[in-house]
RNA sequence: GCCGGGAUGGCGAAAUUGGCAGACGCAGCGGACUUAAAAUCCGCAGGGCCCAAAAGGCCUGUGGGGGUUCGAUUCCCCCUCCCGGCACCA
């Protein structure tokens, strides 16, 4: 009757809830459980997941993110590393103010309540964080260091104030950084609200000072996804070119400086084009009502195009100012136009127009009948000329080179030589760019230059819930920084929050009115607060030394954890590929230059996980397809939720959440549990591996082989590609293999293996399970009688000998098509394998009567080629 | 337009170095257990064709077309579509 017994025991269900609650309670009781060690002799490993905004509750994206990080942290602990695995809260920001307006709850209260709730969720999910290092950015013990850094930036000229056009979101009632404006001109938080332009005095951080280094060091980040590096390269947008001054011919000596990447084409410039908002445009229009009206029209068009996301698509057109400018290279008078496709915020807002060698200029010139003058000829034409005439390059002159015809224009590549370009004629484009830039500098009308798309970082926000900018305005002394000893400038608590009328702090007299740090006279505080991206630019340094009240962190401790390359592994969503990660890189370089750090970069290896989607679409409340982690934990357990988020898809790809899928994982976990519960209790805690591999039956050896193959597979996944979906699949295969050989593990079977064998297999299975399903793993570990803490138990060693197959299957192809499979012992010599393959009856039937052309054996497969 | 990433059964996916395509799981189908259902366990399963059926056999198949190779999901060329980033960037 053993079968009956089996069935009975197997029906005993794994009560995930009971088990998980039990362990959650135990883990909470020990605050030091996941603490990083001080003065450890172990190698350090800093694994970090991006800190969440405390919006109220975790979503599935968080669960996925943290499941990846937690599995890695646990794996590293088990491999003997001193692991730093902290968590915190990016807790300043607008939603708290919106919530305050909506439910009459102060932002602070709302935020702290959300944090408490999300922390409970994280603990219930079993994430192994060192909570003693928790960082909450909205608390003064953190944001005071934002203020401190601001003062340091200010001292170094890296923070400055300027009146500037800012992006203003009417719904947020605040200024947005360029990075927070979507490509359709809308606010990143209000995707249907157009961002407007306003002039305000703003604080800026000089990120452009590091533009070159930020770009260059991208090449030193091989541990980052290529995609992210590319996005940052695009964002920084470095462009080498030349500034050239065109003097206005008519009006009083005004100069138009154009930026061009193709100064080699300047002899073909047949007009100068100004942005409608260019100062010279404004000046020329000032005395010319007709022109003024047309320019206004062009500006309106640009604004409209930007707003409707049609920039780049609007028809190019412009207006001739009637004025002329002088090309300093050849003294030619060229007309000055104003055009709707010239942008004021790139380069100098003015270009030289070379229709023959630029698509847009060509289009524009065709439309308005502006002359098209070719000054570059393709190199192969030049070569033809050279070989035909056997002449030297120096001799080549405009007469001898036949310009290509108009219908081949515009010719825009650099594979050409100059013609009709005075003393530069005959040079290659690349040579010409260099020589002509040098010429401009020598003659004093221009120079080689580099422009960036990257702009300085505007950090002022007319909002309440952020770090107060520690500056004071005094009628006598002007702009005065708050003294370091007076930090933090505390954000007041009882503030009326509205979305209009500028910063809410303006209406708090006890905050606003202060004394000047210099003269002691009456003064006003800056009422703007900092962009929350300031908070997240350096928070991961604070984790290393979270309770330091004399400095943002201790340099020596930070250097221990960051080494010279930064965080060992950073994990988060690709949506932070640009903003957060560029600001963080900037901040690190700034702190390095302050002498606080040795590392040039904050993050050595970056992993960007895919999104969690449902029914093929991003989860959103509007679509009603949101999956709640709480519900998943309640229905399937935390282990199942975590493991499914790793199993359903490779971590870097999007994951389509399916409730039936997580159900499958729950079943798997229940089967694992059943595998341990049934049969005789084995106390592996007291077991010694007292079984000889050679005494095992072939089938037991098969299990052992599978076990070691699984160890090898999962270890490889952690070291390499992080395809945890296949790690979990391997665990399933291992369990399936064990279940297929039940009698080996059962006392009542025909040929039970030694109990020590069973204990060995089960013990290692638990170790392999631990990073993915910590609750069940801990429970089983205890059931096995283990006394040590599982989370630092040594990761099982892979034994290649034990993993090796005793016999291997060799597929046999005839003409590349699979016809049979033969079984041979490993190491069988090629002639024998081929002989055996040819002897196979199925192979015979395909080979008979044909001529064997080739016999291939690769060690894995045989292919017989016949004719 | 430029840059990056993709496309494999009904679905999520696997195949890490050019070597048995579809591991593992979901859904499905058949069976066991049950009064029944659920749960659980066992089994089948890319598509098409041959065969009364089964066993078995044959052909075909990784977005499309070509190439290299004994052999291509994998390498090369061309094309289509999807996702993401940048973009009148001078």
Coordinates of C-alpha atoms in Angstrom, one line a residue, chain A residues 191-616:
Chain A
X191 CA 1.3 64.2 -20.2
X192 CA -1.5 66.3 -21.7
X193 CA -0.5 69.7 -20.3
X194 CA 1.6 71.9 -22.5
X195 CA 4.7 73.5 -20.9
X196 CA 4.8 77.3 -21.2
X197 CA 7.8 79.6 -21.3
X198 CA 8.4 82.2 -18.5
X199 CA 11.2 84.4 -17.5
X200 CA 12.3 83.9 -13.9
X201 CA 15.4 84.2 -11.8
X202 CA 16.6 80.7 -11.4
X203 CA 19.3 78.7 -9.8
X204 CA 21.4 76.6 -12.1
X205 CA 24.0 74.0 -11.6
X206 CA 26.8 74.0 -14.1
X207 CA 26.6 70.5 -15.3
X208 CA 28.1 71.6 -18.6
X209 CA 31.4 72.1 -16.9
X210 CA 31.7 68.3 -16.9
X211 CA 30.0 67.8 -20.3
X212 CA 33.2 66.5 -21.9
X213 CA 34.1 64.2 -19.0
X214 CA 30.5 62.9 -18.8
X215 CA 30.7 62.0 -22.4
X216 CA 34.3 60.6 -22.4
X217 CA 33.8 58.4 -19.4
X218 CA 30.9 56.7 -21.0
X219 CA 33.5 54.7 -22.8
X220 CA 34.8 53.6 -19.5
X221 CA 31.6 52.0 -18.4
X222 CA 31.6 48.6 -20.1
X223 CA 29.3 47.3 -17.3
X224 CA 26.5 49.6 -18.5
X225 CA 24.0 48.6 -21.2
X226 CA 25.0 50.0 -24.5
X227 CA 21.5 51.4 -24.8
X228 CA 21.9 53.6 -21.8
X229 CA 25.3 54.8 -22.9
X230 CA 23.9 55.7 -26.3
X231 CA 21.0 57.6 -24.7
X232 CA 23.4 59.6 -22.6
X233 CA 25.7 60.3 -25.6
X234 CA 22.6 61.6 -27.5
X235 CA 21.6 63.7 -24.6
X236 CA 25.0 65.3 -24.1
X237 CA 25.0 65.9 -27.9
X238 CA 28.6 67.0 -28.4
X239 CA 29.2 68.6 -31.7
X240 CA 32.5 69.9 -33.0
X241 CA 32.4 72.9 -35.3
X242 CA 33.5 76.4 -36.0
X243 CA 32.2 79.8 -34.9
X244 CA 32.4 82.4 -37.7
X245 CA 31.6 86.1 -37.5
X246 CA 29.6 87.6 -40.3
X247 CA 29.6 91.4 -40.1
X248 CA 26.4 93.1 -41.0
X249 CA 27.0 95.3 -44.1
X250 CA 24.3 97.8 -43.5
X251 CA 23.4 98.3 -39.9
X252 CA 26.0 99.7 -37.5
X253 CA 28.7 97.2 -37.2
X254 CA 26.6 94.4 -35.7
X255 CA 28.0 90.9 -35.9
X256 CA 26.3 87.7 -36.5
X257 CA 28.2 84.7 -35.2
X258 CA 27.2 81.5 -36.9
X259 CA 28.0 78.0 -35.7
X260 CA 28.8 75.4 -38.4
X261 CA 30.2 71.9 -38.4
X262 CA 31.1 72.3 -42.0
X263 CA 33.2 75.4 -42.3
X264 CA 34.8 73.7 -45.3
X265 CA 31.7 74.6 -47.3
X266 CA 31.7 78.3 -46.4
X267 CA 32.7 79.5 -49.8
X268 CA 29.3 78.1 -50.9
X269 CA 27.4 80.1 -48.3
X270 CA 24.7 82.1 -50.2
X271 CA 22.8 83.5 -47.2
X272 CA 22.9 83.8 -43.4
X273 CA 19.8 82.5 -41.5
X274 CA 18.8 83.8 -38.2
X275 CA 16.5 82.3 -35.6
X276 CA 13.3 84.5 -35.2
X277 CA 14.2 85.1 -31.5
X278 CA 17.9 86.0 -32.3
X279 CA 18.9 89.4 -30.9
X280 CA 20.0 90.7 -34.3
X281 CA 16.6 89.7 -35.7
X282 CA 14.9 91.6 -33.0
X283 CA 17.1 94.6 -33.6
X284 CA 16.6 94.6 -37.4
X285 CA 12.9 94.2 -36.9
X286 CA 12.7 97.0 -34.3
X287 CA 12.7 99.7 -37.0
X288 CA 10.7 97.8 -39.5
X289 CA 7.1 97.1 -38.7
X290 CA 6.6 94.8 -41.7
X291 CA 9.6 92.7 -40.8
X292 CA 8.6 92.7 -37.2
X293 CA 5.1 91.3 -38.0
X294 CA 6.6 88.5 -40.1
X295 CA 9.1 87.6 -37.4
X296 CA 6.3 87.5 -34.9
X297 CA 4.6 85.1 -37.2
X298 CA 7.6 82.9 -37.4
X299 CA 8.0 82.8 -33.7
X300 CA 4.3 81.8 -33.3
X301 CA 4.8 79.0 -35.8
X302 CA 7.8 77.7 -33.9
X303 CA 5.9 77.7 -30.7
X304 CA 2.9 76.0 -32.3
X305 CA 5.1 73.4 -33.9
X306 CA 6.8 72.7 -30.6
X307 CA 3.5 72.4 -28.9
X308 CA 2.0 70.0 -31.4
X309 CA 5.1 67.9 -31.6
X310 CA 5.5 68.8 -35.2
X311 CA 8.9 70.5 -35.0
X312 CA 11.0 69.1 -37.7
X313 CA 8.0 68.6 -39.9
X314 CA 6.8 72.1 -40.5
X315 CA 7.5 73.6 -43.9
X316 CA 10.7 75.6 -44.0
X317 CA 10.1 79.2 -44.8
X318 CA 11.5 82.5 -43.9
X319 CA 11.7 86.2 -44.7
X320 CA 14.4 88.2 -46.3
X321 CA 15.5 91.1 -44.0
X322 CA 16.8 93.1 -46.9
X323 CA 20.1 93.4 -45.0
X324 CA 23.4 91.8 -46.0
X325 CA 26.3 90.2 -44.1
X326 CA 29.9 89.7 -45.2
X327 CA 31.5 86.3 -45.5
X328 CA 34.9 86.9 -43.9
X329 CA 36.5 84.2 -46.0
X330 CA 35.8 85.7 -49.4
X331 CA 34.3 89.1 -48.6
X332 CA 31.1 88.2 -50.4
X333 CA 27.9 90.0 -49.5
X334 CA 25.2 87.5 -48.7
X335 CA 21.5 88.3 -47.8
X336 CA 20.4 87.8 -44.2
X337 CA 17.2 85.9 -43.7
X338 CA 15.1 84.9 -40.8
X339 CA 13.8 81.4 -40.9
X340 CA 11.4 79.3 -38.9
X341 CA 13.7 76.2 -38.8
X342 CA 16.5 78.0 -37.0
X343 CA 16.5 77.3 -33.2
X344 CA 17.6 79.9 -30.8
X345 CA 18.7 77.3 -28.2
X346 CA 21.2 75.4 -30.2
X347 CA 24.6 76.7 -31.4
X348 CA 24.4 80.5 -31.7
X349 CA 20.9 80.7 -33.2
X350 CA 22.4 81.7 -36.5
X351 CA 23.7 79.7 -39.4
X352 CA 25.3 80.2 -42.7
X353 CA 23.2 78.6 -45.4
X354 CA 25.1 76.4 -48.0
X355 CA 22.4 75.0 -50.3
X356 CA 24.8 72.9 -52.3
X357 CA 25.9 70.9 -49.3
X358 CA 23.0 70.8 -46.8
X359 CA 19.6 69.2 -47.3
X360 CA 17.7 71.9 -45.5
X361 CA 19.5 74.8 -47.0
X362 CA 19.0 73.2 -50.4
X363 CA 15.3 73.0 -49.9
X364 CA 15.1 76.5 -48.6
X365 CA 17.2 77.9 -51.5
X366 CA 15.1 76.1 -54.1
X367 CA 12.0 77.6 -52.6
X368 CA 13.3 81.2 -52.6
X369 CA 15.5 81.2 -55.6
X370 CA 18.7 81.7 -53.5
X371 CA 21.8 80.8 -55.5
X372 CA 23.2 77.4 -55.1
X373 CA 27.0 77.3 -55.3
X374 CA 28.9 74.1 -55.3
X375 CA 32.2 74.1 -53.5
X376 CA 32.8 70.4 -52.7
X377 CA 33.2 67.7 -55.3
X378 CA 33.1 64.0 -54.5
X379 CA 36.5 62.5 -53.9
X380 CA 36.1 59.9 -56.6
X381 CA 35.6 62.7 -59.2
X382 CA 38.8 64.3 -57.9
X383 CA 40.6 61.0 -58.3
X384 CA 39.4 60.6 -61.8
X385 CA 40.8 64.0 -62.5
X386 CA 44.1 63.2 -60.9
X387 CA 44.6 60.0 -62.8
X388 CA 43.4 61.4 -66.1
X389 CA 45.8 64.3 -65.9
X390 CA 48.6 62.7 -63.9
X391 CA 48.7 66.0 -62.2
X392 CA 49.5 66.8 -58.6
X393 CA 47.0 67.8 -56.1
X394 CA 48.4 71.2 -55.9
X395 CA 47.8 71.8 -59.5
X396 CA 44.1 70.9 -59.3
X397 CA 42.1 74.0 -59.9
X398 CA 38.5 74.8 -60.3
X399 CA 38.9 74.7 -64.1
X400 CA 39.9 71.1 -64.1
X401 CA 37.4 69.7 -61.8
X402 CA 34.0 69.3 -63.3
X403 CA 31.5 70.2 -60.6
X404 CA 28.7 67.6 -60.5
X405 CA 25.4 68.7 -61.8
X406 CA 22.7 70.3 -59.8
X407 CA 20.5 67.3 -59.8
X408 CA 23.1 65.5 -57.7
X409 CA 23.1 68.2 -55.1
X410 CA 23.0 68.6 -52.2
X411 CA 26.2 66.7 -51.7
X412 CA 26.5 66.5 -48.0
X413 CA 29.1 63.9 -47.1
X414 CA 32.7 64.5 -46.1
X415 CA 34.0 62.4 -48.9
X416 CA 35.0 65.3 -51.0
X417 CA 37.5 67.9 -51.9
X418 CA 37.1 71.7 -52.0
X419 CA 36.7 73.6 -55.2
X420 CA 36.1 77.3 -55.8
X421 CA 37.3 78.0 -52.3
X422 CA 40.2 80.3 -52.8
X423 CA 43.4 79.2 -51.2
X424 CA 41.6 76.2 -49.6
X425 CA 40.7 74.7 -53.0
X426 CA 41.9 71.1 -53.4
X427 CA 41.9 70.3 -49.7
X428 CA 39.9 67.3 -48.4
X429 CA 36.9 68.3 -46.4
X430 CA 38.4 67.1 -43.1
X431 CA 41.7 68.9 -43.7
X432 CA 39.8 72.0 -44.7
X433 CA 37.7 72.1 -41.6
X434 CA 40.9 72.1 -39.5
X435 CA 42.8 74.6 -41.6
X436 CA 39.9 76.9 -42.1
X437 CA 39.1 77.0 -38.4
X438 CA 42.7 77.8 -37.6
X439 CA 42.6 80.5 -40.3
X440 CA 39.5 82.1 -38.7
X441 CA 41.2 82.2 -35.4
X442 CA 44.4 83.7 -36.8
X443 CA 42.4 86.4 -38.6
X444 CA 40.3 87.0 -35.5
X445 CA 36.8 86.4 -36.9
X446 CA 36.2 82.9 -35.5
X447 CA 37.5 79.7 -34.0
X448 CA 37.0 76.0 -33.6
X449 CA 34.5 75.2 -30.9
X450 CA 32.5 72.5 -29.3
X451 CA 28.8 72.8 -28.6
X452 CA 26.7 70.6 -26.4
X453 CA 23.1 69.8 -26.4
X454 CA 23.4 69.4 -22.6
X455 CA 22.3 72.5 -20.8
X456 CA 23.1 73.6 -17.2
X457 CA 20.7 72.0 -14.8
X458 CA 18.0 74.3 -13.6
X459 CA 17.2 73.2 -10.0
X460 CA 14.8 75.9 -8.7
X461 CA 11.3 74.8 -8.1
X462 CA 8.5 77.1 -7.0
X463 CA 7.2 74.3 -4.8
X464 CA 6.9 73.6 -1.1
X465 CA 7.8 69.9 -0.7
X466 CA 11.5 70.0 -1.4
X467 CA 14.9 71.1 0.0
X468 CA 15.0 74.9 0.7
X469 CA 17.8 76.5 -1.2
X470 CA 20.0 78.0 1.5
X471 CA 20.3 81.5 0.2
X472 CA 19.3 84.9 1.5
X473 CA 18.6 88.1 -0.3
X474 CA 19.7 91.3 1.5
X475 CA 19.0 94.8 0.2
X476 CA 22.4 95.8 1.1
X477 CA 24.5 92.7 0.4
X478 CA 22.6 91.2 -2.4
X479 CA 22.6 87.4 -2.7
X480 CA 24.2 85.9 0.4
X481 CA 24.7 82.2 1.2
X482 CA 23.5 80.9 4.6
X483 CA 26.4 80.1 6.8
X484 CA 27.3 76.4 7.0
X485 CA 26.8 76.4 10.8
X486 CA 23.2 77.5 10.3
X487 CA 22.2 74.5 8.3
X488 CA 19.8 73.0 7.9
X489 CA 17.4 75.6 6.7
X490 CA 14.3 73.8 8.0
X491 CA 11.3 73.4 5.8
X492 CA 8.4 74.8 7.9
X493 CA 5.6 72.4 8.6
X494 CA 2.3 74.3 8.6
X495 CA 2.1 75.7 5.1
X496 CA -0.9 76.3 3.0
X497 CA -0.4 74.6 -0.3
X498 CA -1.9 75.8 -3.5
X499 CA -1.0 75.2 -7.0
X500 CA -0.9 78.9 -7.9
X501 CA 0.8 82.0 -7.0
X502 CA 4.4 80.8 -6.9
X503 CA 6.2 79.1 -4.1
X504 CA 4.0 78.4 -1.0
X505 CA 7.0 79.4 1.2
X506 CA 6.5 83.0 0.0
X507 CA 3.4 83.1 2.2
X508 CA 5.2 81.9 5.4
X509 CA 6.6 85.1 7.0
X510 CA 8.5 83.3 9.7
X511 CA 10.3 81.4 7.1
X512 CA 10.7 84.2 4.5
X513 CA 11.9 86.9 6.9
X514 CA 15.4 86.4 8.3
X515 CA 18.5 88.3 8.8
X516 CA 21.4 88.8 6.5
X517 CA 24.3 86.5 7.4
X518 CA 26.7 89.3 6.4
X519 CA 25.3 92.5 7.8
X520 CA 22.7 91.2 10.2
X521 CA 20.1 93.4 8.7
X522 CA 16.7 92.3 7.6
X523 CA 16.6 89.9 4.6
X524 CA 14.5 87.5 2.8
X525 CA 15.1 83.8 2.3
X526 CA 15.1 82.1 -1.1
X527 CA 11.6 80.5 -1.2
X528 CA 12.3 78.2 -4.1
X529 CA 13.2 74.6 -3.3
X530 CA 15.5 72.2 -5.1
X531 CA 14.6 69.8 -7.8
X532 CA 14.2 66.3 -6.3
X533 CA 16.8 65.0 -8.6
X534 CA 19.3 66.6 -6.3
X535 CA 18.2 64.3 -3.6
X536 CA 18.8 61.2 -5.7
X537 CA 22.1 62.4 -7.1
X538 CA 24.1 61.3 -4.1
X539 CA 21.9 59.3 -1.8
X540 CA 23.8 56.1 -2.4
X541 CA 26.9 57.6 -0.7
X542 CA 24.8 58.5 2.4
X543 CA 23.9 54.8 2.8
X544 CA 27.5 54.1 3.6
X545 CA 27.4 56.3 6.6
X546 CA 23.7 57.2 7.1
X547 CA 23.8 58.7 10.5
X548 CA 26.8 61.0 10.2
X549 CA 25.8 64.5 11.4
X550 CA 29.0 66.2 10.7
X551 CA 29.4 65.4 7.0
X552 CA 27.3 63.9 4.2
X553 CA 29.3 60.8 4.7
X554 CA 32.7 59.7 5.8
X555 CA 35.1 59.6 2.9
X556 CA 37.0 56.6 4.1
X557 CA 33.9 54.6 4.5
X558 CA 32.5 55.7 1.2
X559 CA 35.8 54.8 -0.5
X560 CA 35.6 51.3 1.0
X561 CA 32.2 50.7 -0.5
X562 CA 32.7 52.5 -3.8
X563 CA 36.3 51.4 -4.4
X564 CA 37.6 53.1 -7.5
X565 CA 34.8 52.0 -9.8
X566 CA 31.7 52.6 -7.8
X567 CA 28.6 50.6 -6.8
X568 CA 29.2 47.0 -7.9
X569 CA 25.7 46.5 -9.2
X570 CA 23.0 49.1 -9.6
X571 CA 19.6 47.9 -10.7
X572 CA 16.6 49.9 -11.9
X573 CA 14.3 51.0 -14.6
X574 CA 15.6 52.3 -18.0
X575 CA 13.4 55.4 -17.5
X576 CA 16.2 56.7 -15.3
X577 CA 18.8 56.2 -18.0
X578 CA 19.2 59.9 -18.6
X579 CA 18.2 62.2 -15.8
X580 CA 19.0 60.4 -12.6
X581 CA 22.1 58.7 -14.0
X582 CA 23.6 61.9 -15.6
X583 CA 23.0 64.0 -12.5
X584 CA 24.5 61.2 -10.3
X585 CA 27.5 61.0 -12.5
X586 CA 27.9 64.8 -12.4
X587 CA 27.6 64.8 -8.6
X588 CA 30.2 62.1 -8.2
X589 CA 32.7 64.0 -10.3
X590 CA 31.9 67.2 -8.4
X591 CA 32.5 65.4 -5.1
X592 CA 35.6 63.8 -6.4
X593 CA 36.9 67.3 -7.3
X594 CA 36.0 68.4 -3.7
X595 CA 38.3 65.6 -2.5
X596 CA 35.5 63.6 -0.9
X597 CA 35.9 60.6 -3.2
X598 CA 38.4 58.7 -5.3
X599 CA 36.0 57.2 -7.8
X600 CA 35.3 59.0 -11.1
X601 CA 32.0 57.2 -11.6
X602 CA 29.2 56.2 -9.2
X603 CA 28.3 52.9 -10.7
X604 CA 30.4 50.2 -12.2
X605 CA 27.7 47.9 -13.4
X606 CA 24.2 49.0 -14.3
X607 CA 21.3 46.7 -15.0
X608 CA 18.1 48.1 -16.4
X609 CA 15.2 45.7 -16.0
X610 CA 12.2 45.6 -18.4
X611 CA 8.8 46.9 -17.6
X612 CA 6.0 44.8 -16.1
X613 CA 3.1 44.9 -18.4
X614 CA -0.3 43.2 -18.5
X615 CA -2.2 42.1 -21.5
X616 CA 0.5 43.7 -23.7

